PDB file of C-alpha atoms in Angstrom:
ATOM      1  CA  UNK A   1      -6.950 -15.387  42.162  1.00 44.00           C
ATOM      2  CA  UNK A   2      -8.621 -12.007  42.378  1.00 42.00           C
ATOM      3  CA  UNK A   3      -5.814 -10.359  40.411  1.00 46.00           C
ATOM      4  CA  UNK A   4      -6.110 -12.974  37.720  1.00 47.00           C
ATOM      5  CA  UNK A   5      -9.832 -12.348  37.290  1.00 47.00           C
ATOM      6  CA  UNK A   6      -9.267  -8.523  37.248  1.00 49.00           C
ATOM      7  CA  UNK A   7      -6.650  -8.893  34.503  1.00 52.00           C
ATOM      8  CA  UNK A   8      -8.882 -11.200  32.547  1.00 52.00           C
ATOM      9  CA  UNK A   9     -11.636  -8.517  32.574  1.00 53.00           C
ATOM     10  CA  UNK A  10      -9.169  -5.752  31.612  1.00 52.00           C
ATOM     11  CA  UNK A  11      -7.741  -7.642  28.549  1.00 50.00           C
ATOM     12  CA  UNK A  12     -10.882  -7.558  26.364  1.00 51.00           C
ATOM     13  CA  UNK A  13      -9.831  -5.318  23.573  1.00 60.00           C
ATOM     14  CA  UNK A  14      -8.161  -6.658  20.436  1.00 63.00           C
ATOM     15  CA  UNK A  15      -6.410  -4.893  17.644  1.00 67.00           C
ATOM     16  CA  UNK A  16      -5.140  -6.125  14.300  1.00 69.00           C
ATOM     17  CA  UNK A  17      -1.505  -5.067  13.607  1.00 71.00           C
ATOM     18  CA  UNK A  18      -0.446  -4.889  10.064  1.00 74.00           C
ATOM     19  CA  UNK A  19       3.241  -5.228   9.093  1.00 75.00           C
ATOM     20  CA  UNK A  20       4.649  -5.019   5.583  1.00 74.00           C
ATOM     21  CA  UNK A  21       8.002  -6.316   4.354  1.00 74.00           C
ATOM     22  CA  UNK A  22       9.680  -5.536   1.110  1.00 74.00           C
ATOM     23  CA  UNK A  23      12.497  -7.598  -0.458  1.00 71.00           C
ATOM     24  CA  UNK A  24      14.662  -6.769  -3.444  1.00 74.00           C
ATOM     25  CA  UNK A  25      15.245 -10.110  -5.174  1.00 71.00           C
ATOM     26  CA  UNK A  26      16.669 -11.326  -8.513  1.00 75.00           C
ATOM     27  CA  UNK A  27      14.169 -12.963 -10.928  1.00 70.00           C
ATOM     28  CA  UNK A  28      15.141 -16.521  -9.913  1.00 73.00           C
ATOM     29  CA  UNK A  29      15.096 -15.700  -6.160  1.00 74.00           C
ATOM     30  CA  UNK A  30      11.701 -13.931  -6.496  1.00 70.00           C
ATOM     31  CA  UNK A  31      10.058 -16.881  -8.233  1.00 70.00           C
ATOM     32  CA  UNK A  32      11.508 -19.327  -5.791  1.00 73.00           C
ATOM     33  CA  UNK A  33      10.462 -17.105  -2.752  1.00 70.00           C
ATOM     34  CA  UNK A  34       6.902 -16.707  -4.037  1.00 67.00           C
ATOM     35  CA  UNK A  35       6.448 -20.399  -4.785  1.00 69.00           C
ATOM     36  CA  UNK A  36       7.663 -21.404  -1.309  1.00 67.00           C
ATOM     37  CA  UNK A  37       5.609 -18.770   0.531  1.00 64.00           C
ATOM     38  CA  UNK A  38       2.373 -20.073  -0.904  1.00 52.00           C
ATOM     39  CA  UNK A  39       2.393 -22.563   1.849  1.00 47.00           C
ATOM     40  CA  UNK A  40       2.024 -19.742   4.337  1.00 46.00           C
ATOM     41  CA  UNK A  41      -1.614 -19.127   3.427  1.00 46.00           C
ATOM     42  CA  UNK A  42      -2.630 -22.150   5.592  1.00 40.00           C
ATOM     43  CA  UNK A  43      -0.773 -20.676   8.571  1.00 42.00           C
ATOM     44  CA  UNK A  44      -2.807 -19.278  11.372  1.00 49.00           C
ATOM     45  CA  UNK A  45      -0.837 -16.081  11.590  1.00 49.00           C
ATOM     46  CA  UNK A  46      -2.855 -14.569   8.724  1.00 51.00           C
ATOM     47  CA  UNK A  47      -0.180 -14.048   6.163  1.00 51.00           C
ATOM     48  CA  UNK A  48      -1.182 -12.511   2.778  1.00 52.00           C
ATOM     49  CA  UNK A  49       0.574 -14.091  -0.118  1.00 52.00           C
ATOM     50  CA  UNK A  50       3.648 -12.251  -1.390  1.00 58.00           C
ATOM     51  CA  UNK A  51       3.287 -10.262  -4.525  1.00 60.00           C
ATOM     52  CA  UNK A  52       5.633  -8.541  -6.905  1.00 60.00           C
ATOM     53  CA  UNK A  53       5.018  -4.777  -6.786  1.00 64.00           C
ATOM     54  CA  UNK A  54       7.767  -3.514  -9.065  1.00 66.00           C
ATOM     55  CA  UNK A  55      10.683  -4.345 -11.209  1.00 68.00           C
ATOM     56  CA  UNK A  56      13.831  -2.205 -11.195  1.00 68.00           C
ATOM     57  CA  UNK A  57      16.973  -3.031 -13.202  1.00 70.00           C
ATOM     58  CA  UNK A  58      16.316  -6.761 -13.293  1.00 69.00           C
ATOM     59  CA  UNK A  59      15.425  -6.981  -9.586  1.00 73.00           C
ATOM     60  CA  UNK A  60      11.889  -7.659  -8.368  1.00 71.00           C
ATOM     61  CA  UNK A  61      10.396  -5.868  -5.441  1.00 74.00           C
ATOM     62  CA  UNK A  62       8.369  -8.452  -3.411  1.00 71.00           C
ATOM     63  CA  UNK A  63       5.970  -7.234  -0.885  1.00 71.00           C
ATOM     64  CA  UNK A  64       4.665  -9.392   1.966  1.00 71.00           C
ATOM     65  CA  UNK A  65       1.816  -8.280   4.278  1.00 70.00           C
ATOM     66  CA  UNK A  66       1.333  -9.858   7.685  1.00 69.00           C
ATOM     67  CA  UNK A  67      -1.751  -9.308   9.897  1.00 67.00           C
ATOM     68  CA  UNK A  68      -1.452 -10.089  13.615  1.00 66.00           C
ATOM     69  CA  UNK A  69      -4.180 -10.039  16.221  1.00 65.00           C
ATOM     70  CA  UNK A  70      -2.848  -8.223  19.301  1.00 63.00           C
ATOM     71  CA  UNK A  71      -4.572  -7.997  22.708  1.00 64.00           C
ATOM     72  CA  UNK A  72      -4.373  -4.533  24.144  1.00 62.00           C
ATOM     73  CA  UNK A  73      -5.089  -3.813  27.808  1.00 63.00           C
ATOM     74  CA  UNK A  74      -8.298  -1.806  28.149  1.00 62.00           C
ATOM     75  CA  UNK A  75      -8.011   0.844  30.868  1.00 61.00           C
ATOM     76  CA  UNK A  76     -11.289   1.544  32.700  1.00 60.00           C
ATOM     77  CA  UNK A  77     -11.664   5.029  34.224  1.00 56.00           C
TER      78      UNK A  77
END
């Protein structure tokens, strides 16, 4: 019990981790992917809607940003 309380006091700091993904997709695939991912906005995992950031030789570069809240152990000295 004492250890649980101690760990509970130590885990007070939170950080937001940002992860970005890039996909190379054809035009049809990019449109299909973006339309389907709009559902993610309701998700509690804090997804940012995908967006097209570039077009290269008929392929779309789609970028997705994901934000996660992470608990980091706080070390007391």
